[in-house]
mmCIF file of C-alpha atoms and ligand atoms in Angstrom:
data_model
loop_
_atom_site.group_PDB
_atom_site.id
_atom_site.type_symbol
_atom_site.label_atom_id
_atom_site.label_comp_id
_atom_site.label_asym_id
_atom_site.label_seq_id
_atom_site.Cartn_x
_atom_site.Cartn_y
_atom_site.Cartn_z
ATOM 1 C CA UNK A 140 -75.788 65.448 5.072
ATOM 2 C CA UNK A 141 -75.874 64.581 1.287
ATOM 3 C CA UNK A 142 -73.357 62.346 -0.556
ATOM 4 C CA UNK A 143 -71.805 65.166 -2.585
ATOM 5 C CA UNK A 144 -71.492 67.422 0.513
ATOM 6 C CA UNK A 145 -69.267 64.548 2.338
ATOM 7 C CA UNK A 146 -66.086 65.542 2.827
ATOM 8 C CA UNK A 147 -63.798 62.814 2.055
ATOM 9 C CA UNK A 148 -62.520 61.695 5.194
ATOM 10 C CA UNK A 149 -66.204 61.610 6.425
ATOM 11 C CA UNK A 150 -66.951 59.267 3.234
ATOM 12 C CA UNK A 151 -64.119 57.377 4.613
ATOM 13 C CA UNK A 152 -65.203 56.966 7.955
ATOM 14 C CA UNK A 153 -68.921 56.020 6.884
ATOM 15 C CA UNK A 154 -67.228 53.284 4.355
ATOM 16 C CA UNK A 155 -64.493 52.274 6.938
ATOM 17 C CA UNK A 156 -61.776 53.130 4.510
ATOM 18 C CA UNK A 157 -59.746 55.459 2.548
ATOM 19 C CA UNK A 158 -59.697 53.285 -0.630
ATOM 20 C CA UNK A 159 -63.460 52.505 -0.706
ATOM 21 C CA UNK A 160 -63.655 56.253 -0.362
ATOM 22 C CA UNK A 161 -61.676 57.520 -3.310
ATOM 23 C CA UNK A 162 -63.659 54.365 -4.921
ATOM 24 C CA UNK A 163 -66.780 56.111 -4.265
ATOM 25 C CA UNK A 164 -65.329 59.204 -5.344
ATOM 26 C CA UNK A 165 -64.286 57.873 -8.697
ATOM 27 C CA UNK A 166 -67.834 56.372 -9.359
ATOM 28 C CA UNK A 167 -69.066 59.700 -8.547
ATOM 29 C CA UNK A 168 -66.775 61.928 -10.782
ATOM 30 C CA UNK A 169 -66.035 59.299 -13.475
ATOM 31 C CA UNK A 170 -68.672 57.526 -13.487
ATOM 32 C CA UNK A 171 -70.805 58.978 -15.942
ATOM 33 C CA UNK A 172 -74.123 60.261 -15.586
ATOM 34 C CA UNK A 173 -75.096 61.255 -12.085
ATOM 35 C CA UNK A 174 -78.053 59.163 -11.413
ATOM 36 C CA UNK A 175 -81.371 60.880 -9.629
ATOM 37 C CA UNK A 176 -80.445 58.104 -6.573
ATOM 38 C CA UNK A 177 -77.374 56.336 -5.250
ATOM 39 C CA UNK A 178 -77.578 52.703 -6.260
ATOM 40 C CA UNK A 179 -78.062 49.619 -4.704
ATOM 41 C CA UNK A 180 -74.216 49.303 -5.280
ATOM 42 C CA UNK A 181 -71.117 50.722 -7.136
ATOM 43 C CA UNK A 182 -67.203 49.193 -7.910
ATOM 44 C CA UNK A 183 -65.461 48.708 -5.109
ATOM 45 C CA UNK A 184 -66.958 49.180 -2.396
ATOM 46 C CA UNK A 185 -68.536 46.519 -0.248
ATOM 47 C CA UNK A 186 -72.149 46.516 -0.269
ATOM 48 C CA UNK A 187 -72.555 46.505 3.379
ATOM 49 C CA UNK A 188 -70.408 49.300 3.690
ATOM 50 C CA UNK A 189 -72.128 51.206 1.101
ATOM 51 C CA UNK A 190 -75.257 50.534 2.263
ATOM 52 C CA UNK A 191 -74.167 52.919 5.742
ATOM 53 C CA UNK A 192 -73.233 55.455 3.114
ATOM 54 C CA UNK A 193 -76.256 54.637 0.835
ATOM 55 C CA UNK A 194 -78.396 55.362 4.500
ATOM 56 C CA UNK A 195 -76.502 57.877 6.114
ATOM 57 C CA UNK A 196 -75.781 60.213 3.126
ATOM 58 C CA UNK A 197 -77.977 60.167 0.120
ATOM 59 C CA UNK A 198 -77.855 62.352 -2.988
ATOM 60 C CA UNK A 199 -79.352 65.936 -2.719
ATOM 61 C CA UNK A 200 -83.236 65.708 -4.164
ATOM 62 C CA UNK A 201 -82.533 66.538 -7.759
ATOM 63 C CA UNK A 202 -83.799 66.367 -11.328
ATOM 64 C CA UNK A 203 -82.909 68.048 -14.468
ATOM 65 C CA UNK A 204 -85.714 69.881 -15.626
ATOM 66 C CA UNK A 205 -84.146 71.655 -18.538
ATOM 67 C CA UNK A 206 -80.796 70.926 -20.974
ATOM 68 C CA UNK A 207 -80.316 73.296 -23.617
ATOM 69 C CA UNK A 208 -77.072 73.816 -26.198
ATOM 70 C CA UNK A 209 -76.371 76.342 -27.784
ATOM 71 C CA UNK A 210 -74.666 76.435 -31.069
ATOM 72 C CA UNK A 211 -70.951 77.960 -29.840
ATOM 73 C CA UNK A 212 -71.326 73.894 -27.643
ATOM 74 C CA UNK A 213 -72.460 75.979 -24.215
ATOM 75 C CA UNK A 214 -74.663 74.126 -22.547
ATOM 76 C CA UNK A 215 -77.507 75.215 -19.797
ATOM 77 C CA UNK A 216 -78.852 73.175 -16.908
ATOM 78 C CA UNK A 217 -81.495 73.752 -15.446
ATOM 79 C CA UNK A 218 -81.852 71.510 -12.150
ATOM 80 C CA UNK A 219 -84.837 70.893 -9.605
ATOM 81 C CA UNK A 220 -83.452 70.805 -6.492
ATOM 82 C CA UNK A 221 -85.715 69.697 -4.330
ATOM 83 C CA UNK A 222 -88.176 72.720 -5.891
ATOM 84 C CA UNK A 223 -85.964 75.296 -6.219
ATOM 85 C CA UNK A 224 -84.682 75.686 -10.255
ATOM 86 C CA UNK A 225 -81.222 76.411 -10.198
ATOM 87 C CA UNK A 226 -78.952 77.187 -13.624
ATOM 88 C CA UNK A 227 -75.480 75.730 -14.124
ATOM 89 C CA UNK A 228 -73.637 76.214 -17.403
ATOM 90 C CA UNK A 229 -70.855 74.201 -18.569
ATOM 91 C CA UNK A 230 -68.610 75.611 -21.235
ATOM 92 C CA UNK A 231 -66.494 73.958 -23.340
ATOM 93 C CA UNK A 232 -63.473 75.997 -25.000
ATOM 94 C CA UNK A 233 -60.290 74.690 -26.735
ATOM 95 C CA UNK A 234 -59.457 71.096 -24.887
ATOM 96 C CA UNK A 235 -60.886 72.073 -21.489
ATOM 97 C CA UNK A 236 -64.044 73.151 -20.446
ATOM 98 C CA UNK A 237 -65.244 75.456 -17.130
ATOM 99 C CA UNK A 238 -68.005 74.776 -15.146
ATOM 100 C CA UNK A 239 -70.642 77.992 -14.180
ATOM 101 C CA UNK A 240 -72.342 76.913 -10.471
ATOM 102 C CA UNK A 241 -74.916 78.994 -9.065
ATOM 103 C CA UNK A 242 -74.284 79.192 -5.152
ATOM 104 C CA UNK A 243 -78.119 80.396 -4.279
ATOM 105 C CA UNK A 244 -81.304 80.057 -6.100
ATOM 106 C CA UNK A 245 -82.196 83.477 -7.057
ATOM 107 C CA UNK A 246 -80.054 85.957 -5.496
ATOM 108 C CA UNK A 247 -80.122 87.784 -2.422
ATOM 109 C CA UNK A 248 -78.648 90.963 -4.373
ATOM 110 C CA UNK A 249 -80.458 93.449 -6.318
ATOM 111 C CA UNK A 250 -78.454 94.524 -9.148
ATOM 112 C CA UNK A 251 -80.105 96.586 -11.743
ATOM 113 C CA UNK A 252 -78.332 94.681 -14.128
ATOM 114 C CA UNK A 253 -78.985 90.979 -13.835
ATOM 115 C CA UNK A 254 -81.846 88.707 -14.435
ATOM 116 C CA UNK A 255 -81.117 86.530 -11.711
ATOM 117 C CA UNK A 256 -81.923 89.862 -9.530
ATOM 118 C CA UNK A 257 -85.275 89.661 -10.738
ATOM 119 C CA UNK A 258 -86.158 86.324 -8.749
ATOM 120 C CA UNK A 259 -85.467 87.654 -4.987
ATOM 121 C CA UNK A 260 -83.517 85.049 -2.969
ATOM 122 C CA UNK A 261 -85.498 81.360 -3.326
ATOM 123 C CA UNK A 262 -82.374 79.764 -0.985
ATOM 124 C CA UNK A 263 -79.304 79.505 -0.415
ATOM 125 C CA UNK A 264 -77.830 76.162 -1.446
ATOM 126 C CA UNK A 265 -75.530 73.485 0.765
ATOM 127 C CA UNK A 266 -72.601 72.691 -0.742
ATOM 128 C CA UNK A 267 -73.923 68.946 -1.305
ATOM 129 C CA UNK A 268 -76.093 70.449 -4.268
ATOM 130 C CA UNK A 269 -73.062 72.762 -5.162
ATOM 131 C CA UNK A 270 -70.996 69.707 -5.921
ATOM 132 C CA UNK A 271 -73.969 68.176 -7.448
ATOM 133 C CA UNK A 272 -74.120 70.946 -10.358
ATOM 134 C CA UNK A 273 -70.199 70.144 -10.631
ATOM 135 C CA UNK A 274 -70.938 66.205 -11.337
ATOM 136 C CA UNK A 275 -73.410 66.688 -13.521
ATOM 137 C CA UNK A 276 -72.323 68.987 -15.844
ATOM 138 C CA UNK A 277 -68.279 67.026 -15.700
ATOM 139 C CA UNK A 278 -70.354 64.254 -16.571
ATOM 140 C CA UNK A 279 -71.713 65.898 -19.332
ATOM 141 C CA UNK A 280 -68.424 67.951 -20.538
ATOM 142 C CA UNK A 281 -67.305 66.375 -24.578
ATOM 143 C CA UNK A 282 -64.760 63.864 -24.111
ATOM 144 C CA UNK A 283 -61.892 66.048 -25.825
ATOM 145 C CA UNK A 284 -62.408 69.093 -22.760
ATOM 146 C CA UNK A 285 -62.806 67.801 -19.462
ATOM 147 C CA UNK A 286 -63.724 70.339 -16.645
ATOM 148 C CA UNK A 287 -60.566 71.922 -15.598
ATOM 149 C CA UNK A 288 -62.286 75.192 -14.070
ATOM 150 C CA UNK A 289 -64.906 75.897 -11.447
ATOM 151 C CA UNK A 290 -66.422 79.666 -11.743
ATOM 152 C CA UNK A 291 -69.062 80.766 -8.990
ATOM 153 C CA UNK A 292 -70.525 83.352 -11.223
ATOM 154 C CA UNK A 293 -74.269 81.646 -11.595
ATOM 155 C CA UNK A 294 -77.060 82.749 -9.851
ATOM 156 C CA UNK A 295 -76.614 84.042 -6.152
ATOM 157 C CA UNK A 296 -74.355 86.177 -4.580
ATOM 158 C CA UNK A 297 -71.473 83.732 -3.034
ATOM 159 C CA UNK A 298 -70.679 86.001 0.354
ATOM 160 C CA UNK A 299 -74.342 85.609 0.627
ATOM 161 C CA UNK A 300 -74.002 81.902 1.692
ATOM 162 C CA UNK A 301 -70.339 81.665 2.475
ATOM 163 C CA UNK A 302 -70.501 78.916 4.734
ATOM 164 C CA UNK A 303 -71.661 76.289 1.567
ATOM 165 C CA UNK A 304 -69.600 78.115 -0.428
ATOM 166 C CA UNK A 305 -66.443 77.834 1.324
ATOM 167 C CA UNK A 306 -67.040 73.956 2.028
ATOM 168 C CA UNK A 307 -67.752 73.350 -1.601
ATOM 169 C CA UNK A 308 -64.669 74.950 -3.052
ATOM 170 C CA UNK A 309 -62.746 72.592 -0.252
ATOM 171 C CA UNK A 310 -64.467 69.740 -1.573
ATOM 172 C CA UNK A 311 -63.843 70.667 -5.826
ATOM 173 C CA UNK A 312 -60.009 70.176 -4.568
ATOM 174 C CA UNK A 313 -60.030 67.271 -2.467
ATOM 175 C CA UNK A 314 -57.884 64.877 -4.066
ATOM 176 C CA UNK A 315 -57.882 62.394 -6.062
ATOM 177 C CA UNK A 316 -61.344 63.658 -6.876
ATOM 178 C CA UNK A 317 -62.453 66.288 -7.981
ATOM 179 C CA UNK A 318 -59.079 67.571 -7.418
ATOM 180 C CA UNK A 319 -59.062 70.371 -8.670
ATOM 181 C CA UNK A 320 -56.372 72.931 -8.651
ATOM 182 C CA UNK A 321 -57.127 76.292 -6.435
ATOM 183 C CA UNK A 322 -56.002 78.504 -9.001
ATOM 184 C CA UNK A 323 -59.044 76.900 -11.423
ATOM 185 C CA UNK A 324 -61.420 77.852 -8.936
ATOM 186 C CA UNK A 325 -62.472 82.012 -9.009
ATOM 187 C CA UNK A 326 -65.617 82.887 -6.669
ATOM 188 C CA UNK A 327 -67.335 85.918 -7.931
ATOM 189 C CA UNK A 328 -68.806 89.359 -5.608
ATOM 190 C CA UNK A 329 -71.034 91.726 -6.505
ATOM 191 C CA UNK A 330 -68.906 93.725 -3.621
ATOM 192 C CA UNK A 331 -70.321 92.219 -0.105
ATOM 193 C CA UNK A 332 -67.425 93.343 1.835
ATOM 194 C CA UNK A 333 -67.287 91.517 5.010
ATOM 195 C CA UNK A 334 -67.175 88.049 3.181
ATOM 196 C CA UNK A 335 -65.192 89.590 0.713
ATOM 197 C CA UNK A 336 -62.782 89.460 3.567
ATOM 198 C CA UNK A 337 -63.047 86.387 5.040
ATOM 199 C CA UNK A 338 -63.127 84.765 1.809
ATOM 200 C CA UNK A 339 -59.534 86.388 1.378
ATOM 201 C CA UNK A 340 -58.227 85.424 4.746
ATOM 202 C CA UNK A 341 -60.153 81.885 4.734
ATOM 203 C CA UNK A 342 -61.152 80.569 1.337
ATOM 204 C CA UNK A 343 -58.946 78.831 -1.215
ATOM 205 C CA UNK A 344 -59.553 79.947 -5.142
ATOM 206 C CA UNK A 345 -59.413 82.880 -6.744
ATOM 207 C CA UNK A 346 -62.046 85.926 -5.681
ATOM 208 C CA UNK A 347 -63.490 87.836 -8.555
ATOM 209 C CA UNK A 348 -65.103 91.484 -7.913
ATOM 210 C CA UNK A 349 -67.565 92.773 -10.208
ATOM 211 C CA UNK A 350 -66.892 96.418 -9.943
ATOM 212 C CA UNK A 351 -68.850 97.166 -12.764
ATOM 213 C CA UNK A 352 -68.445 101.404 -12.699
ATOM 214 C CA UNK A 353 -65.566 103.638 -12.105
ATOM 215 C CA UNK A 354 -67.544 106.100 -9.688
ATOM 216 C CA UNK A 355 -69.917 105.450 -6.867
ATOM 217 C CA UNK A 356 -72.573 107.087 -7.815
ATOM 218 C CA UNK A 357 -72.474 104.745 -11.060
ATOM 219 C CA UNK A 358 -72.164 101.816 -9.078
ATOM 220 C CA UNK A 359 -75.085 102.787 -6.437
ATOM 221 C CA UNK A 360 -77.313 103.009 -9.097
ATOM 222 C CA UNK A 361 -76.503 99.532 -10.520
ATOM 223 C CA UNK A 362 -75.514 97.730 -7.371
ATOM 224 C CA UNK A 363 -77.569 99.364 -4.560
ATOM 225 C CA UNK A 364 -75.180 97.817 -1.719
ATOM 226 C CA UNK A 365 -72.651 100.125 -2.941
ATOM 227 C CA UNK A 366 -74.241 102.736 -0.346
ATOM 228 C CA UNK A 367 -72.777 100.307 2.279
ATOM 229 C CA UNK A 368 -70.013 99.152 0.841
ATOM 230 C CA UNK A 369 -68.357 101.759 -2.078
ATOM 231 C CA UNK A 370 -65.837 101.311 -4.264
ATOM 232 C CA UNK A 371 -62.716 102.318 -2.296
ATOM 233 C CA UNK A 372 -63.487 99.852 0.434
ATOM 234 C CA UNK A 373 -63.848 96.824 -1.975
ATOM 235 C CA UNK A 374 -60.386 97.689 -3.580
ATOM 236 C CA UNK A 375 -59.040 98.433 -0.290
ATOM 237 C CA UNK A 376 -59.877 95.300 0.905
ATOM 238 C CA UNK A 377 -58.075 94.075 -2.292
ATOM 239 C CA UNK A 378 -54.434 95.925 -1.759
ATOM 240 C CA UNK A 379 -54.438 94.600 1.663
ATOM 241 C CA UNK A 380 -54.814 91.405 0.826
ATOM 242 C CA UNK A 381 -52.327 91.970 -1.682
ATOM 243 C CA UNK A 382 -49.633 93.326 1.044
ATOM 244 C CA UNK A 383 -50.040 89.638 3.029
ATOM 245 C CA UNK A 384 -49.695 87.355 0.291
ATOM 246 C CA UNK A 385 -47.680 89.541 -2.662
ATOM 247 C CA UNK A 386 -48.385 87.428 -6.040
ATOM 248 C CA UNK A 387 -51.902 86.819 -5.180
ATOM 249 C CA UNK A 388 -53.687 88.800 -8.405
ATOM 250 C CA UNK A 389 -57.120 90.171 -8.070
ATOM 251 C CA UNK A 390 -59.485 89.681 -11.058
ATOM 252 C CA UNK A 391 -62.165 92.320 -11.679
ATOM 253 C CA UNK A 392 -65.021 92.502 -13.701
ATOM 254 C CA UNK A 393 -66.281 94.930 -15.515
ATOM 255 C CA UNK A 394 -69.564 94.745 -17.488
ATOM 256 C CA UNK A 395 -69.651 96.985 -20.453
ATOM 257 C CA UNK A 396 -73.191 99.321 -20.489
ATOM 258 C CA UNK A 397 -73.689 102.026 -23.623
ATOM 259 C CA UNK A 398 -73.694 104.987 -22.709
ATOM 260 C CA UNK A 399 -72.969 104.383 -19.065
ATOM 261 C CA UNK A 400 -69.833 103.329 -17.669
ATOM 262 C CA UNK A 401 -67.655 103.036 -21.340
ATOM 263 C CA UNK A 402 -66.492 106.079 -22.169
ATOM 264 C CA UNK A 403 -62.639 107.661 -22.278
ATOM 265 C CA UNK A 404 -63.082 108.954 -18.410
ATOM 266 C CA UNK A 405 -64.336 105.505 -17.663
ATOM 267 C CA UNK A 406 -60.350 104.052 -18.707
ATOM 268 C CA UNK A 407 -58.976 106.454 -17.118
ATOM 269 C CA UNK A 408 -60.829 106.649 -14.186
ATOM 270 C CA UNK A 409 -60.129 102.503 -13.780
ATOM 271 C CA UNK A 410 -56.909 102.918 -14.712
ATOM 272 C CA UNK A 411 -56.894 105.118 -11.600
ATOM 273 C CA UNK A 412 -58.452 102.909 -9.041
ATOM 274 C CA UNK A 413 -56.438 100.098 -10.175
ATOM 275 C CA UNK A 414 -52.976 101.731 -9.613
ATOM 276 C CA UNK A 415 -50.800 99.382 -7.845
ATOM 277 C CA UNK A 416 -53.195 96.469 -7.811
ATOM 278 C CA UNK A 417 -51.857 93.153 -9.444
ATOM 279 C CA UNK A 418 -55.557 93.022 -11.076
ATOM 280 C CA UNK A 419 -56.239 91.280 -14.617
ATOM 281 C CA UNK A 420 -59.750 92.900 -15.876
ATOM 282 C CA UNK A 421 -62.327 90.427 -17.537
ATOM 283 C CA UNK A 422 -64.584 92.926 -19.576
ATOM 284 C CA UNK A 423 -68.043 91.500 -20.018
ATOM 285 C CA UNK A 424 -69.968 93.549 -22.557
ATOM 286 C CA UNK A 425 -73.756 93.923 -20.809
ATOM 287 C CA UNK A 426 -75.915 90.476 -21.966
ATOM 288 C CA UNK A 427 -79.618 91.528 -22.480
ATOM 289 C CA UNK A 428 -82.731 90.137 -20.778
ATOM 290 C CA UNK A 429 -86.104 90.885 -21.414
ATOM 291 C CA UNK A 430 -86.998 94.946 -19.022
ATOM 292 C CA UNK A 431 -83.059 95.481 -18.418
ATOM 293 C CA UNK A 432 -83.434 98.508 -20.573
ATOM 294 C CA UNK A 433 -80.132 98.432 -20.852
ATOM 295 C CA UNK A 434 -77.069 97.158 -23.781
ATOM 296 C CA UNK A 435 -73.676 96.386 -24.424
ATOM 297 C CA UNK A 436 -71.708 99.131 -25.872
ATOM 298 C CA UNK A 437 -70.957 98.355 -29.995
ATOM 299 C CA UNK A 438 -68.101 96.133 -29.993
ATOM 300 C CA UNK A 439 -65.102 98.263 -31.696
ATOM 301 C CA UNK A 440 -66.459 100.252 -28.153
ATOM 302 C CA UNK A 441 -65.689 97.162 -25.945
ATOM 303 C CA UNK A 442 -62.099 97.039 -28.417
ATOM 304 C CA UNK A 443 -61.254 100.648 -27.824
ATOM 305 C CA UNK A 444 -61.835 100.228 -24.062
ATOM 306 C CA UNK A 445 -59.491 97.036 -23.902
ATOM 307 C CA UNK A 446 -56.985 99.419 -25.896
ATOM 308 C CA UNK A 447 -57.278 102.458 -23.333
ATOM 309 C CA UNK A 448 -56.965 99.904 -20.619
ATOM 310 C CA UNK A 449 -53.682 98.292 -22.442
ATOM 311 C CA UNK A 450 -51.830 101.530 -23.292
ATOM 312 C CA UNK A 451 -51.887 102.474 -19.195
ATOM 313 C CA UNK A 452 -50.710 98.838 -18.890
ATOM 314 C CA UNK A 453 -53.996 97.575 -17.010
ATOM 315 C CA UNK A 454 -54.160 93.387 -18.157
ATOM 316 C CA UNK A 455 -57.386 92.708 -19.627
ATOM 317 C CA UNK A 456 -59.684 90.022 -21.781
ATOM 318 C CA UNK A 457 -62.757 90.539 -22.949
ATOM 319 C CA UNK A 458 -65.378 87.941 -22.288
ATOM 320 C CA UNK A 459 -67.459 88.247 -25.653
ATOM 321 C CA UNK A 460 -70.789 86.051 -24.941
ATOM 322 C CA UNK A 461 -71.458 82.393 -25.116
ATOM 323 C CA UNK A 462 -74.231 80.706 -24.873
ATOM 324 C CA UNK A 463 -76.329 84.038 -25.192
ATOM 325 C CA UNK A 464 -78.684 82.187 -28.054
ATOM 326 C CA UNK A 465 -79.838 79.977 -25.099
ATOM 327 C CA UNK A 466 -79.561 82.761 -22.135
ATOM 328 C CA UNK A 467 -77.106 80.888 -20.130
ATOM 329 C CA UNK A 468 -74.621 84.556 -20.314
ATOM 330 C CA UNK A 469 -73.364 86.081 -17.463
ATOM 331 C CA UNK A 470 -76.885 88.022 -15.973
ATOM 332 C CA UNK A 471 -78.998 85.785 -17.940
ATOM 333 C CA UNK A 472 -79.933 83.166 -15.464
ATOM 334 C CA UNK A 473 -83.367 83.301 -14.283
ATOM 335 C CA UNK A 474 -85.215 80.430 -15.590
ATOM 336 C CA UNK A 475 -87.693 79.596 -18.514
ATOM 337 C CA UNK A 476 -90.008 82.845 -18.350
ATOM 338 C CA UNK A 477 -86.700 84.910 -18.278
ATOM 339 C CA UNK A 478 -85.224 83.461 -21.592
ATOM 340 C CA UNK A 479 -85.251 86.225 -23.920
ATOM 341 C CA UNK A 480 -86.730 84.278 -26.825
ATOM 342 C CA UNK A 481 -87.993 88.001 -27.912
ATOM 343 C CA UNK A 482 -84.236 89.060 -27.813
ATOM 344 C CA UNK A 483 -83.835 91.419 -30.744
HETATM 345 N N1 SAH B 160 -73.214 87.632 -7.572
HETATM 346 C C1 SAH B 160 -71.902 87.395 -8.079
HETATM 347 C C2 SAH B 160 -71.807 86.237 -9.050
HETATM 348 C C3 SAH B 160 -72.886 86.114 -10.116
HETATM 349 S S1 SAH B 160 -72.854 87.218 -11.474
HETATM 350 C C4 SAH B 160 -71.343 88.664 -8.722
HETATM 351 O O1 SAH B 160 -72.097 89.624 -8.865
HETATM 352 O O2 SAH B 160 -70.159 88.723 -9.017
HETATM 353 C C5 SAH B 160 -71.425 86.843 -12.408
HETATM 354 C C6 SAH B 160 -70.939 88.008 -13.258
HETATM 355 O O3 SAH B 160 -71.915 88.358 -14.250
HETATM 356 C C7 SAH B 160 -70.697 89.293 -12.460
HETATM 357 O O4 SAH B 160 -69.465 89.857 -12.808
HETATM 358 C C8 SAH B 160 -71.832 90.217 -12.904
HETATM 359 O O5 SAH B 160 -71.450 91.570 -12.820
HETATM 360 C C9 SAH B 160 -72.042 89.765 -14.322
HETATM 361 N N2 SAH B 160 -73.359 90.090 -14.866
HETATM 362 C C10 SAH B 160 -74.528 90.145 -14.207
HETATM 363 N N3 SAH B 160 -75.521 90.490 -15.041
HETATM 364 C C11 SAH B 160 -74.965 90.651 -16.254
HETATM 365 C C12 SAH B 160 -75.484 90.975 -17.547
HETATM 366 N N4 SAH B 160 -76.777 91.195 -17.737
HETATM 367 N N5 SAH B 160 -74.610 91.040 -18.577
HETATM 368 C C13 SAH B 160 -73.297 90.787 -18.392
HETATM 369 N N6 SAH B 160 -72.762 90.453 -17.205
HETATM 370 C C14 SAH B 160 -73.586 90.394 -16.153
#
C-alpha cells in the first residue's frame, strides 16, 4: 500500500485520527512539491504517529524524468515509476486548469491511431501512482488555475485496469482533499464494453467513449476490438444507462481523420447513431506522430463538421490541440523516441 493509494479513513486509522489525517492530506495536496520520499515529519501530525504511516505506507517509487512546456502553458510529465515512464499532462486554461493521468503504462489497446498503441502494455498502474500524477502536476498548476478537472485520457486504456481506476477516482473526491467534484472527473474508453458497464453501474465521474467512426467497418480498422465489441453495443450500453439515471449525459469523442471518417455521410451518419442520446461530442482533429500515416482534416473541415453536427442539434466542441509543440496531444504519449521533433 502506498501513501497516495490510502484511502482516507485508512490514513486515519494508521495516524489514529481523522484530523491528523486531513493534516496529512493537506501537506500532500497543498503542500507544494511532492517530494521523491515522505519526510521525517510534516504539520500536524505527531511524529510517532507519522512514523506508522511513514512505515506502513510510503510514496510510490517515483522520479520525474522529463518536464516540458509548451508555449500555449501545457505542460508534459514524464514520471519514472519505479521503471515504467508514464506521461501526465496538466493544462492550464482560463482560471482553472485539468489534469491528463495515464491509468497504464503503454496501453493494452491497439488503436491504429495512437502513439501510446505503439508501446504494448508495460503495466497497469495502482491507483497510489494514479494519485501521484494528480499531486504532482496540482503542485505544479500556475497559481491563478488550480486543478479543478481530472481527465483519464493519458496513456492506457482505463477498463483495462478498472480496479485502480475505480479506487483512484474515489480517492480524487474524498473530501477535504482532493475533493474533487464527480462531475470534474470524465474516464475515457476506447469501447471495452464490459467495464464500460460496470464503470456505469459502479464508478463515479463522467465516462467518455471514443467512437471515433460512424460505421463498423471504419472503426474495426482503427480500433481492432470493435470486432468484439461494435458500435451499436457501446451506444447501447449508453441509452441504457441513460433510461436508469435520466440527466446523466454521455460524452463522445470523435477524432477527426482526412479523408476517413469527415465527410457529409459521416454527420449524418452520427447524427443517426446519436438519436435520442443526451451526448455532447468533443471533436478532436487527428494529432500526428511520427508512422501514423494519417492527419487531421483542414480545419474549416473540422468547422463544417461542428456545423453539420449543430444544424441536426447534436452539442459539440472541438478540442483544437494543445501542447502538440511538445507531443503531450491526445495520441501523442509515448515517450522521448515518440516525440515528433520531425513533425512537419
Ligand atoms: N484509451 C482511452 C483513453 C486514452 S486516449 C480511450 O481510447 O478513450 C484519449 C483520447 O485521445 C481518445 O478519445 C482517443 O481516441 C484520442 N486519441 C488517440 N490518439 C489520438 C491522436 N493521434 N490524435 C487525436 N486524438 C487521439
Amino acid at each position: 500500500m502506498s501513501f497516495t493509494g490510502l484511502s482516507f479513513d485508512q490514513l486515519a486509522a494508521l495516524l489514529g485520527s481523522r484530523t491528523r489525517a486531513s493534516a496529512a492530506r493537506r501537506w500532500l495536496y497543498r503542500g507544494g512539491a511532492v517530494p521523491s520520499e515522505l519526510p521525517a515529519r510534516i504539520p500536524g501530525v505527531k511524529p510517532a504517529a507519522w512514523e506508522a504511516v511513514r512505515s506502513a505506507a510510503p510514496l510510490p517509487a517515483w522520479r520525474l524524468a522529463r518536464r516540458e512546456v509548451a508555449a500555449d502553458g501545457t505542460v508534459k510529465y514524464a514520471l519514472d515509476l519505479a521503471g515504467a515512464t508514464v506521461e501526465t499532462v496538466l493544462i492550464p486554461i482560463r482560471g482553472r486548469s485539468t489534469v491528463c493521468v495515464s491509468s497504464q503504462a503503454g496501453c493494452s489497446r491497439a488503436c491504429a491511431f495512437c502513439a501510446t498503441a505503439t508501446l504494448g502494455l508495460l503495466r497497469p498502474l495502482d491507483a497510489g501512482e494514479i494519485l501521484l500524477q494528480y499531486a504532482v502536476a496540482a503542485a505544479d498548476a500556475p497559481a491563478g488555475s488550480p486543478v479543478r478537472n481530472v481527465v483519464f485520457m493519458g496513456m492506457g486504456e482505463p477498463m483495462d485496469n478498472l480496479d485502480a481506476v475505480l479506487e483512484a477516482v474515489d480517492r480524487l473526491l474524498e473530501a477535504p482533499w482532493p475533493g474533487l467534484s464527480a462531475a470534474h472527473v470524465t474516464v475515457s474508453t476506447s469501447g471495452v464494453l464490459p467495464g464500460m458497464k460496470r464503470f456505469l453501474r459502479e464508478g463515479r465521474g463522467h465516462l467518455a467513449l471514443s467512437l471515433n467512426a460512424t460505421t463498423d467497418a471504419q472503426r474495426r480498422r482503427m480500433i481492432p476490438h470493435n470486432r468484439t465489441w461494435p458500435i451499436a453495443a457501446l451506444l447501447g450500453a449508453l441509452r441504457e444507462d441513460q433510461a436508469l439515471h435520466p440527466g446523466r449525459r454521455s460524452f463522445i469523442e470523435y477524432v477527426l481523420w482526412d479523408g476517413v471518417n469527415d465527410t457529409d455521410a459521416d454527420v449524418a451518419r452520427l447524427v443517426a447513431l446519436l438519436e435520442g442520446l443526451d451526448a455532447q461530442v468533443n471533436l478532436i482533429p487527428h494529432n500526428v506522430f511520427p508512422a501514423s500515416g494519417l492527419r487531421p482534416p483542414p480545419d474549416d473541415v473540422v468547422r463544417q463538421f461542428q456545423k453539420g453536427l449543430a444544424r441536426s442539434g447534436v452539442r459539440s466542441i472541438v478540442r483544437w490541440p494543445r501542447g502538440r509543440d511538445i507531443a503531450a496531444a491526445c495520441g501523442q504519449l509515448a515517450g522521448r523516441a515518440e516525440s515528433p521533433s520531425a513533425e512537419a
